[in-house]
Amino acid sequence: MAEKVTSLQVAEKAGVSQSAVSRVFTPGASVSKKTADKVRKAAEELGYRPNVLARAMVSGKSRIIGLVVAYLENHFYPEALEIFSNTLQEQGYHVLVFMASQTAGNIDKVMDEILDYQVDGIVMASVAMSSDIATRCQQAGVPIVLFNRSQDIEGISSVTSDNHAGGRQVAEFLIAGDHQRIGYIAGWEGASTQRDREAGFREALKEAGVELFAREVGDFHTERARDAGRRMFDVSADQRPDAVFVANDHMALTVMDVIRFELGLRIPEDVSVVGYDDVPPASWPAYNLTTMRQRANLMVAETVSALMEHINNPTTASPKRVAIDGPFILRGSARLPEGWTPKG
């Protein structure tokens, strides 16, 4: 087996100091283009690869961000994960993904593993966390930002879409469409996204003097959403809603399949369906789902910005809560009110 090429060998071949080689391979370090070109050429010729882990031990920085995610079934998260990876790589960081359940208890079990990797920061995507976790990470000097979830924990930044405003706009749209029996299928009730979407939706209904006609819970889960759709729509015509807001697209697509293929109802002639997220399948002709869009690019950019602020300025960075407006996407799954124009 060939011996491993060292940075000293690269320095000698490039005619520079060993510290110059180190700077070339350290993200953000100051080095001239001429020196960088010489070092990279020498490294390529020798087959040199920098030891990232060793550098991390010396610098105290791993250049790794832990991303905790619980809900990859939802098409929104694989898309967001790709954007996170690309955005953080541009900042000189890499993503290490940890899987967890949506409940706080499970993340407690994996937190030791996350911290063992000496991550420089943590993004928790749609995962509940306890105040104990926040305290442990703060004591370890590891900042956390919540993505697509918010919690009332001191010192923690969060980035979401404006779920309350989105829920309101869905209600206003369905009311403007003269629907008489409006239903709602909830997500997991421990999630702030679910809570805020339903709160905005109910608030706008109440202001218009409209009572929620039917409610079921799908838990942001395919099978439970399917069962919720059956309970809501496999009833007599006068007992079923003529419109339903489903708390996210993942469930809405499943509910649409139940309505059309199991129960033989027409969308939107018999039932208008509105979702939330605007995942890629929502635009497929088979679904053509009317939905509130979550702006994944902006949400990720704000999350990374908040995280970098906490990493680079740990003593002065202030926690922030960001709620990003999303446009209402009109397609064919819901009756379009005459003359109605979406906000945003």
mmCIF file of C-alpha atoms in Angstrom:
data_model
loop_
_atom_site.group_PDB
_atom_site.id
_atom_site.type_symbol
_atom_site.label_atom_id
_atom_site.label_comp_id
_atom_site.label_asym_id
_atom_site.label_seq_id
_atom_site.Cartn_x
_atom_site.Cartn_y
_atom_site.Cartn_z
ATOM 1 C CA MET A 1 0.000 0.000 0.000
ATOM 2 C CA ALA A 2 1.350 3.429 -0.950
ATOM 3 C CA GLU A 3 2.203 5.788 1.893
ATOM 4 C CA LYS A 4 -0.196 8.652 2.497
ATOM 5 C CA VAL A 5 0.927 11.940 0.985
ATOM 6 C CA THR A 6 1.477 14.651 3.597
ATOM 7 C CA SER A 7 0.920 18.392 3.491
ATOM 8 C CA LEU A 8 4.698 18.833 3.951
ATOM 9 C CA GLN A 9 5.326 16.979 0.677
ATOM 10 C CA VAL A 10 2.779 19.209 -1.080
ATOM 11 C CA ALA A 11 4.464 22.306 0.388
ATOM 12 C CA GLU A 12 7.896 21.206 -0.824
ATOM 13 C CA LYS A 13 6.625 20.453 -4.328
ATOM 14 C CA ALA A 14 4.711 23.744 -4.564
ATOM 15 C CA GLY A 15 7.584 25.741 -3.063
ATOM 16 C CA VAL A 16 5.446 27.193 -0.259
ATOM 17 C CA SER A 17 5.208 26.790 3.507
ATOM 18 C CA GLN A 18 3.223 24.017 5.158
ATOM 19 C CA SER A 19 0.940 26.646 6.717
ATOM 20 C CA ALA A 20 0.155 27.955 3.219
ATOM 21 C CA VAL A 21 -1.017 24.465 2.231
ATOM 22 C CA SER A 22 -3.195 24.381 5.325
ATOM 23 C CA ARG A 23 -4.751 27.763 4.446
ATOM 24 C CA VAL A 24 -5.520 26.652 0.886
ATOM 25 C CA PHE A 25 -7.577 23.751 2.176
ATOM 26 C CA THR A 26 -9.258 25.686 5.001
ATOM 27 C CA PRO A 27 -12.580 27.252 3.909
ATOM 28 C CA GLY A 28 -12.572 31.012 4.369
ATOM 29 C CA ALA A 29 -8.822 31.275 5.023
ATOM 30 C CA SER A 30 -6.890 34.083 3.346
ATOM 31 C CA VAL A 31 -4.553 32.984 0.548
ATOM 32 C CA SER A 32 -3.513 34.488 -2.787
ATOM 33 C CA LYS A 33 -4.788 32.977 -6.025
ATOM 34 C CA LYS A 34 -1.215 32.361 -7.193
ATOM 35 C CA THR A 35 -0.389 30.360 -4.063
ATOM 36 C CA ALA A 36 -3.692 28.487 -4.153
ATOM 37 C CA ASP A 37 -3.153 27.481 -7.783
ATOM 38 C CA LYS A 38 0.370 26.190 -7.068
ATOM 39 C CA VAL A 39 -0.765 24.217 -4.028
ATOM 40 C CA ARG A 40 -3.762 22.653 -5.736
ATOM 41 C CA LYS A 41 -1.645 21.676 -8.759
ATOM 42 C CA ALA A 42 0.945 20.029 -6.514
ATOM 43 C CA ALA A 43 -1.749 18.298 -4.459
ATOM 44 C CA GLU A 44 -3.374 16.896 -7.586
ATOM 45 C CA GLU A 45 -0.088 15.604 -8.962
ATOM 46 C CA LEU A 46 0.804 13.911 -5.657
ATOM 47 C CA GLY A 47 -2.713 12.612 -4.962
ATOM 48 C CA TYR A 48 -2.968 14.552 -1.695
ATOM 49 C CA ARG A 49 -6.245 14.811 0.221
ATOM 50 C CA PRO A 50 -6.488 17.036 3.326
ATOM 51 C CA ASN A 51 -7.402 15.292 6.597
ATOM 52 C CA VAL A 52 -10.603 17.118 7.483
ATOM 53 C CA LEU A 53 -11.038 15.329 10.815
ATOM 54 C CA ALA A 54 -7.509 16.109 11.939
ATOM 55 C CA ARG A 55 -7.951 19.751 11.010
ATOM 56 C CA ALA A 56 -11.190 19.819 12.975
ATOM 57 C CA MET A 57 -9.415 18.493 16.067
ATOM 58 C CA VAL A 58 -6.823 21.254 15.837
ATOM 59 C CA SER A 59 -9.210 24.097 14.986
ATOM 60 C CA GLY A 60 -12.127 22.978 17.156
ATOM 61 C CA LYS A 61 -14.379 23.321 14.101
ATOM 62 C CA SER A 62 -15.709 20.264 12.285
ATOM 63 C CA ARG A 63 -17.316 22.262 9.436
ATOM 64 C CA ILE A 64 -20.258 19.849 9.827
ATOM 65 C CA ILE A 65 -23.878 20.820 10.393
ATOM 66 C CA GLY A 66 -26.199 18.217 11.879
ATOM 67 C CA LEU A 67 -29.581 18.154 10.141
ATOM 68 C CA VAL A 68 -32.270 16.301 12.077
ATOM 69 C CA VAL A 69 -35.289 15.332 9.994
ATOM 70 C CA ALA A 70 -38.307 13.176 10.729
ATOM 71 C CA TYR A 71 -40.571 13.293 7.741
ATOM 72 C CA LEU A 72 -38.940 12.304 4.449
ATOM 73 C CA GLU A 73 -42.229 10.855 3.145
ATOM 74 C CA ASN A 74 -43.281 14.431 2.567
ATOM 75 C CA HIS A 75 -41.770 15.577 -0.753
ATOM 76 C CA PHE A 76 -41.096 19.001 0.787
ATOM 77 C CA TYR A 77 -38.241 17.658 2.932
ATOM 78 C CA PRO A 78 -36.086 15.873 0.319
ATOM 79 C CA GLU A 79 -36.243 19.072 -1.728
ATOM 80 C CA ALA A 80 -35.304 21.188 1.307
ATOM 81 C CA LEU A 81 -32.519 18.729 2.207
ATOM 82 C CA GLU A 82 -30.933 19.167 -1.221
ATOM 83 C CA ILE A 83 -31.113 22.961 -0.920
ATOM 84 C CA PHE A 84 -29.599 22.810 2.578
ATOM 85 C CA SER A 85 -26.717 20.651 1.347
ATOM 86 C CA ASN A 86 -25.931 22.963 -1.575
ATOM 87 C CA THR A 87 -26.273 26.158 0.469
ATOM 88 C CA LEU A 88 -24.075 24.934 3.314
ATOM 89 C CA GLN A 89 -21.435 23.613 0.920
ATOM 90 C CA GLU A 90 -21.189 27.128 -0.511
ATOM 91 C CA GLN A 91 -20.402 28.265 3.043
ATOM 92 C CA GLY A 92 -17.729 25.579 3.435
ATOM 93 C CA TYR A 93 -19.845 23.201 5.526
ATOM 94 C CA HIS A 94 -21.158 19.680 5.017
ATOM 95 C CA VAL A 95 -24.438 18.163 6.185
ATOM 96 C CA LEU A 96 -24.727 15.097 8.386
ATOM 97 C CA VAL A 97 -28.317 13.813 8.419
ATOM 98 C CA PHE A 98 -29.901 12.230 11.481
ATOM 99 C CA MET A 99 -33.337 10.607 11.399
ATOM 100 C CA ALA A 100 -35.769 11.003 14.279
ATOM 101 C CA SER A 101 -39.477 10.762 14.988
ATOM 102 C CA GLN A 102 -41.665 13.850 15.287
ATOM 103 C CA THR A 103 -41.882 13.583 19.089
ATOM 104 C CA ALA A 104 -39.415 15.180 21.496
ATOM 105 C CA GLY A 105 -38.657 11.910 23.304
ATOM 106 C CA ASN A 106 -36.978 10.319 20.305
ATOM 107 C CA ILE A 107 -34.652 13.220 19.599
ATOM 108 C CA ASP A 108 -33.452 13.078 23.206
ATOM 109 C CA LYS A 109 -32.095 9.597 22.422
ATOM 110 C CA VAL A 110 -30.111 10.676 19.356
ATOM 111 C CA MET A 111 -28.795 13.967 20.741
ATOM 112 C CA ASP A 112 -25.757 12.300 22.340
ATOM 113 C CA GLU A 113 -24.786 10.878 18.951
ATOM 114 C CA ILE A 114 -25.219 14.248 17.263
ATOM 115 C CA LEU A 115 -23.004 16.028 19.794
ATOM 116 C CA ASP A 116 -20.416 13.220 19.615
ATOM 117 C CA TYR A 117 -19.766 14.248 15.998
ATOM 118 C CA GLN A 118 -18.639 17.681 17.223
ATOM 119 C CA VAL A 119 -21.034 19.418 14.833
ATOM 120 C CA ASP A 120 -20.724 23.180 14.577
ATOM 121 C CA GLY A 121 -24.482 23.677 14.500
ATOM 122 C CA ILE A 122 -27.795 21.849 14.297
ATOM 123 C CA VAL A 123 -30.861 22.349 12.122
ATOM 124 C CA MET A 124 -33.973 20.578 13.366
ATOM 125 C CA ALA A 125 -36.432 20.137 10.502
ATOM 126 C CA SER A 126 -39.995 19.506 11.630
ATOM 127 C CA VAL A 127 -38.792 17.830 14.813
ATOM 128 C CA ALA A 128 -40.015 18.621 18.319
ATOM 129 C CA MET A 129 -37.363 19.347 20.934
ATOM 130 C CA SER A 130 -37.387 19.669 24.702
ATOM 131 C CA SER A 131 -36.000 22.593 26.683
ATOM 132 C CA ASP A 132 -33.460 20.119 28.125
ATOM 133 C CA ILE A 133 -32.053 19.564 24.630
ATOM 134 C CA ALA A 134 -31.762 23.293 24.080
ATOM 135 C CA THR A 135 -29.901 23.677 27.384
ATOM 136 C CA ARG A 136 -27.501 20.818 26.605
ATOM 137 C CA CYS A 137 -26.640 22.248 23.201
ATOM 138 C CA GLN A 138 -26.209 25.750 24.568
ATOM 139 C CA GLN A 139 -23.865 24.399 27.256
ATOM 140 C CA ALA A 140 -21.894 22.582 24.546
ATOM 141 C CA GLY A 141 -21.700 25.780 22.478
ATOM 142 C CA VAL A 142 -23.678 24.265 19.599
ATOM 143 C CA PRO A 143 -26.363 26.579 18.150
ATOM 144 C CA ILE A 144 -29.731 25.212 16.992
ATOM 145 C CA VAL A 145 -32.164 26.618 14.444
ATOM 146 C CA LEU A 146 -35.629 25.141 13.963
ATOM 147 C CA PHE A 147 -36.747 24.723 10.351
ATOM 148 C CA ASN A 148 -40.468 24.555 9.509
ATOM 149 C CA ARG A 149 -41.251 24.359 13.203
ATOM 150 C CA SER A 150 -41.378 26.899 16.025
ATOM 151 C CA GLN A 151 -41.346 26.432 19.777
ATOM 152 C CA ASP A 152 -41.373 28.778 22.744
ATOM 153 C CA ILE A 153 -37.868 27.968 23.958
ATOM 154 C CA GLU A 154 -35.620 30.831 25.012
ATOM 155 C CA GLY A 155 -32.617 31.501 22.816
ATOM 156 C CA ILE A 156 -33.698 29.325 19.858
ATOM 157 C CA SER A 157 -34.186 30.743 16.351
ATOM 158 C CA SER A 158 -36.863 29.367 14.050
ATOM 159 C CA VAL A 159 -37.836 29.727 10.399
ATOM 160 C CA THR A 160 -41.289 28.784 9.079
ATOM 161 C CA SER A 161 -43.710 29.818 6.421
ATOM 162 C CA ASP A 162 -46.436 32.172 7.673
ATOM 163 C CA ASN A 163 -48.724 29.266 8.504
ATOM 164 C CA HIS A 164 -51.369 31.342 10.243
ATOM 165 C CA ALA A 165 -51.737 33.724 7.289
ATOM 166 C CA GLY A 166 -51.726 30.768 4.886
ATOM 167 C CA GLY A 167 -54.547 29.070 6.770
ATOM 168 C CA ARG A 168 -56.554 32.290 6.684
ATOM 169 C CA GLN A 169 -56.125 32.641 2.944
ATOM 170 C CA VAL A 170 -57.325 29.085 2.307
ATOM 171 C CA ALA A 171 -60.472 29.779 4.334
ATOM 172 C CA GLU A 172 -61.105 33.053 2.494
ATOM 173 C CA PHE A 173 -60.722 31.259 -0.831
ATOM 174 C CA LEU A 174 -63.189 28.500 0.049
ATOM 175 C CA ILE A 175 -65.705 30.961 1.484
ATOM 176 C CA ALA A 176 -65.452 33.098 -1.662
ATOM 177 C CA GLY A 177 -66.212 29.949 -3.665
ATOM 178 C CA ASP A 178 -69.583 29.735 -1.873
ATOM 179 C CA HIS A 179 -68.845 26.365 -0.279
ATOM 180 C CA GLN A 180 -71.434 25.496 2.345
ATOM 181 C CA ARG A 181 -69.844 22.549 4.145
ATOM 182 C CA ILE A 182 -66.125 23.114 4.733
ATOM 183 C CA GLY A 183 -63.963 20.409 6.322
ATOM 184 C CA TYR A 184 -60.431 20.241 7.660
ATOM 185 C CA ILE A 185 -57.994 17.317 7.901
ATOM 186 C CA ALA A 186 -55.354 18.059 10.524
ATOM 187 C CA GLY A 187 -51.732 16.979 10.658
ATOM 188 C CA TRP A 188 -49.859 15.826 13.749
ATOM 189 C CA GLU A 189 -51.315 17.938 16.543
ATOM 190 C CA GLY A 190 -47.981 18.356 18.299
ATOM 191 C CA ALA A 191 -46.621 20.353 15.356
ATOM 192 C CA SER A 192 -46.615 24.142 15.299
ATOM 193 C CA THR A 193 -47.241 24.025 11.544
ATOM 194 C CA GLN A 194 -50.485 22.124 12.121
ATOM 195 C CA ARG A 195 -51.506 24.338 15.026
ATOM 196 C CA ASP A 196 -50.924 27.615 13.193
ATOM 197 C CA ARG A 197 -52.502 26.556 9.898
ATOM 198 C CA GLU A 198 -55.657 25.411 11.627
ATOM 199 C CA ALA A 199 -55.774 28.486 13.863
ATOM 200 C CA GLY A 200 -55.638 30.843 10.869
ATOM 201 C CA PHE A 201 -58.151 28.731 8.964
ATOM 202 C CA ARG A 202 -60.649 28.653 11.839
ATOM 203 C CA GLU A 203 -60.156 32.345 12.582
ATOM 204 C CA ALA A 204 -61.116 33.373 9.047
ATOM 205 C CA LEU A 205 -64.105 31.000 9.031
ATOM 206 C CA LYS A 206 -65.342 32.467 12.321
ATOM 207 C CA GLU A 207 -64.977 36.039 11.096
ATOM 208 C CA ALA A 208 -67.145 35.129 8.096
ATOM 209 C CA GLY A 209 -69.758 33.484 10.319
ATOM 210 C CA VAL A 210 -68.987 30.016 8.954
ATOM 211 C CA GLU A 211 -68.758 26.949 11.191
ATOM 212 C CA LEU A 212 -66.314 24.158 10.462
ATOM 213 C CA PHE A 213 -68.494 21.355 9.095
ATOM 214 C CA ALA A 214 -66.201 18.362 9.706
ATOM 215 C CA ARG A 215 -62.750 17.659 11.128
ATOM 216 C CA GLU A 216 -60.478 14.616 11.013
ATOM 217 C CA VAL A 217 -56.815 13.995 11.887
ATOM 218 C CA GLY A 218 -54.333 12.526 9.414
ATOM 219 C CA ASP A 219 -51.188 13.018 11.535
ATOM 220 C CA PHE A 220 -49.063 13.931 8.445
ATOM 221 C CA HIS A 221 -49.108 10.172 7.709
ATOM 222 C CA THR A 222 -50.224 8.404 4.521
ATOM 223 C CA GLU A 223 -52.357 5.629 6.005
ATOM 224 C CA ARG A 224 -53.889 7.815 8.688
ATOM 225 C CA ALA A 225 -54.676 10.473 6.081
ATOM 226 C CA ARG A 226 -56.327 7.797 3.939
ATOM 227 C CA ASP A 227 -58.454 6.686 6.899
ATOM 228 C CA ALA A 228 -59.336 10.299 7.691
ATOM 229 C CA GLY A 229 -60.482 10.809 4.095
ATOM 230 C CA ARG A 230 -62.687 7.730 4.283
ATOM 231 C CA ARG A 231 -64.267 8.820 7.561
ATOM 232 C CA MET A 232 -64.958 12.277 6.209
ATOM 233 C CA PHE A 233 -66.277 11.400 2.746
ATOM 234 C CA ASP A 234 -67.635 7.850 2.868
ATOM 235 C CA VAL A 235 -70.976 9.154 4.141
ATOM 236 C CA SER A 236 -74.255 10.338 2.653
ATOM 237 C CA ALA A 237 -74.135 13.371 0.370
ATOM 238 C CA ASP A 238 -75.664 15.719 2.942
ATOM 239 C CA GLN A 239 -73.139 14.638 5.587
ATOM 240 C CA ARG A 240 -69.948 15.098 3.604
ATOM 241 C CA PRO A 241 -68.093 18.389 3.029
ATOM 242 C CA ASP A 242 -68.208 20.108 -0.336
ATOM 243 C CA ALA A 243 -64.685 21.456 0.318
ATOM 244 C CA VAL A 244 -61.743 20.356 2.445
ATOM 245 C CA PHE A 245 -58.489 21.985 3.496
ATOM 246 C CA VAL A 246 -55.851 19.314 4.138
ATOM 247 C CA ALA A 247 -52.977 20.457 6.366
ATOM 248 C CA ASN A 248 -50.276 19.483 3.860
ATOM 249 C CA ASP A 249 -49.945 18.246 0.284
ATOM 250 C CA HIS A 250 -48.608 14.832 1.287
ATOM 251 C CA MET A 251 -51.950 14.075 2.941
ATOM 252 C CA ALA A 252 -53.995 16.006 0.375
ATOM 253 C CA LEU A 253 -52.784 13.814 -2.512
ATOM 254 C CA THR A 254 -53.772 10.700 -0.555
ATOM 255 C CA VAL A 255 -57.183 12.158 0.294
ATOM 256 C CA MET A 256 -57.741 13.021 -3.381
ATOM 257 C CA ASP A 257 -57.076 9.385 -4.314
ATOM 258 C CA VAL A 258 -59.673 8.243 -1.769
ATOM 259 C CA ILE A 259 -62.260 10.747 -2.977
ATOM 260 C CA ARG A 260 -61.862 9.894 -6.651
ATOM 261 C CA PHE A 261 -60.818 6.264 -6.880
ATOM 262 C CA GLU A 262 -62.428 4.714 -3.800
ATOM 263 C CA LEU A 263 -65.590 6.777 -3.521
ATOM 264 C CA GLY A 264 -66.138 7.799 -7.155
ATOM 265 C CA LEU A 265 -66.585 11.502 -6.399
ATOM 266 C CA ARG A 266 -65.431 14.273 -8.731
ATOM 267 C CA ILE A 267 -62.879 16.937 -7.916
ATOM 268 C CA PRO A 268 -63.735 19.824 -7.882
ATOM 269 C CA GLU A 269 -67.353 19.287 -9.016
ATOM 270 C CA ASP A 270 -68.358 17.365 -5.876
ATOM 271 C CA VAL A 271 -65.512 18.334 -3.550
ATOM 272 C CA SER A 272 -62.923 21.102 -3.666
ATOM 273 C CA VAL A 273 -59.542 20.122 -2.190
ATOM 274 C CA VAL A 274 -56.803 22.533 -1.053
ATOM 275 C CA GLY A 275 -53.393 21.545 0.349
ATOM 276 C CA TYR A 276 -50.326 23.254 1.773
ATOM 277 C CA ASP A 277 -46.629 23.132 0.687
ATOM 278 C CA ASP A 278 -46.747 22.948 -3.148
ATOM 279 C CA VAL A 279 -44.597 19.820 -3.407
ATOM 280 C CA PRO A 280 -43.622 18.727 -6.951
ATOM 281 C CA PRO A 281 -46.433 16.116 -7.381
ATOM 282 C CA ALA A 282 -49.017 18.828 -6.611
ATOM 283 C CA SER A 283 -48.444 20.240 -10.108
ATOM 284 C CA TRP A 284 -48.702 16.883 -11.868
ATOM 285 C CA PRO A 285 -51.764 16.681 -14.150
ATOM 286 C CA ALA A 286 -53.011 13.666 -12.182
ATOM 287 C CA TYR A 287 -53.495 15.910 -9.120
ATOM 288 C CA ASN A 288 -53.396 19.549 -10.253
ATOM 289 C CA LEU A 289 -53.686 20.554 -6.605
ATOM 290 C CA THR A 290 -54.582 24.050 -5.461
ATOM 291 C CA THR A 291 -52.278 24.793 -2.523
ATOM 292 C CA MET A 292 -50.351 27.287 -0.409
ATOM 293 C CA ARG A 293 -46.694 27.287 -1.373
ATOM 294 C CA GLN A 294 -43.874 27.097 1.151
ATOM 295 C CA ARG A 295 -40.867 28.927 -0.280
ATOM 296 C CA ALA A 296 -38.205 26.319 0.442
ATOM 297 C CA ASN A 297 -35.363 28.393 -1.038
ATOM 298 C CA LEU A 298 -36.121 31.412 1.135
ATOM 299 C CA MET A 299 -36.771 29.292 4.219
ATOM 300 C CA VAL A 300 -33.450 27.480 3.852
ATOM 301 C CA ALA A 301 -31.579 30.743 3.164
ATOM 302 C CA GLU A 302 -33.001 32.326 6.332
ATOM 303 C CA THR A 303 -32.216 29.200 8.362
ATOM 304 C CA VAL A 304 -28.599 29.061 7.185
ATOM 305 C CA SER A 305 -28.220 32.812 7.746
ATOM 306 C CA ALA A 306 -29.454 32.499 11.341
ATOM 307 C CA LEU A 307 -27.215 29.496 11.964
ATOM 308 C CA MET A 308 -24.099 31.198 10.569
ATOM 309 C CA GLU A 309 -24.818 34.264 12.691
ATOM 310 C CA HIS A 310 -24.911 32.100 15.830
ATOM 311 C CA ILE A 311 -21.763 30.175 14.802
ATOM 312 C CA ASN A 312 -19.735 33.253 13.884
ATOM 313 C CA ASN A 313 -20.972 35.534 16.669
ATOM 314 C CA PRO A 314 -21.912 33.204 19.540
ATOM 315 C CA THR A 315 -21.900 35.890 22.237
ATOM 316 C CA THR A 316 -23.758 38.639 20.374
ATOM 317 C CA ALA A 317 -26.168 36.823 18.023
ATOM 318 C CA SER A 318 -29.819 37.227 18.974
ATOM 319 C CA PRO A 319 -32.452 34.543 18.354
ATOM 320 C CA LYS A 320 -34.987 35.416 15.706
ATOM 321 C CA ARG A 321 -38.278 34.034 14.469
ATOM 322 C CA VAL A 322 -38.926 34.305 10.774
ATOM 323 C CA ALA A 323 -42.291 33.620 9.107
ATOM 324 C CA ILE A 324 -42.180 33.770 5.303
ATOM 325 C CA ASP A 325 -45.245 34.539 3.205
ATOM 326 C CA GLY A 326 -46.103 32.072 0.472
ATOM 327 C CA PRO A 327 -48.192 32.546 -2.653
ATOM 328 C CA PHE A 328 -51.514 30.810 -3.133
ATOM 329 C CA ILE A 329 -51.193 28.484 -6.135
ATOM 330 C CA LEU A 330 -54.407 28.145 -8.133
ATOM 331 C CA ARG A 331 -54.884 24.877 -9.989
ATOM 332 C CA GLY A 332 -57.821 22.654 -10.817
ATOM 333 C CA SER A 333 -58.624 20.802 -7.584
ATOM 334 C CA ALA A 334 -60.835 23.549 -6.156
ATOM 335 C CA ARG A 335 -63.668 25.629 -7.551
ATOM 336 C CA LEU A 336 -62.417 29.069 -8.510
ATOM 337 C CA PRO A 337 -64.519 31.931 -7.103
ATOM 338 C CA GLU A 338 -65.589 34.417 -9.727
ATOM 339 C CA GLY A 339 -63.252 37.399 -9.761
ATOM 340 C CA TRP A 340 -61.207 36.095 -6.830
ATOM 341 C CA THR A 341 -57.555 37.175 -6.677
ATOM 342 C CA PRO A 342 -55.125 35.534 -4.234
ATOM 343 C CA LYS A 343 -53.044 37.664 -1.871
ATOM 344 C CA GLY A 344 -49.289 37.652 -2.202
#
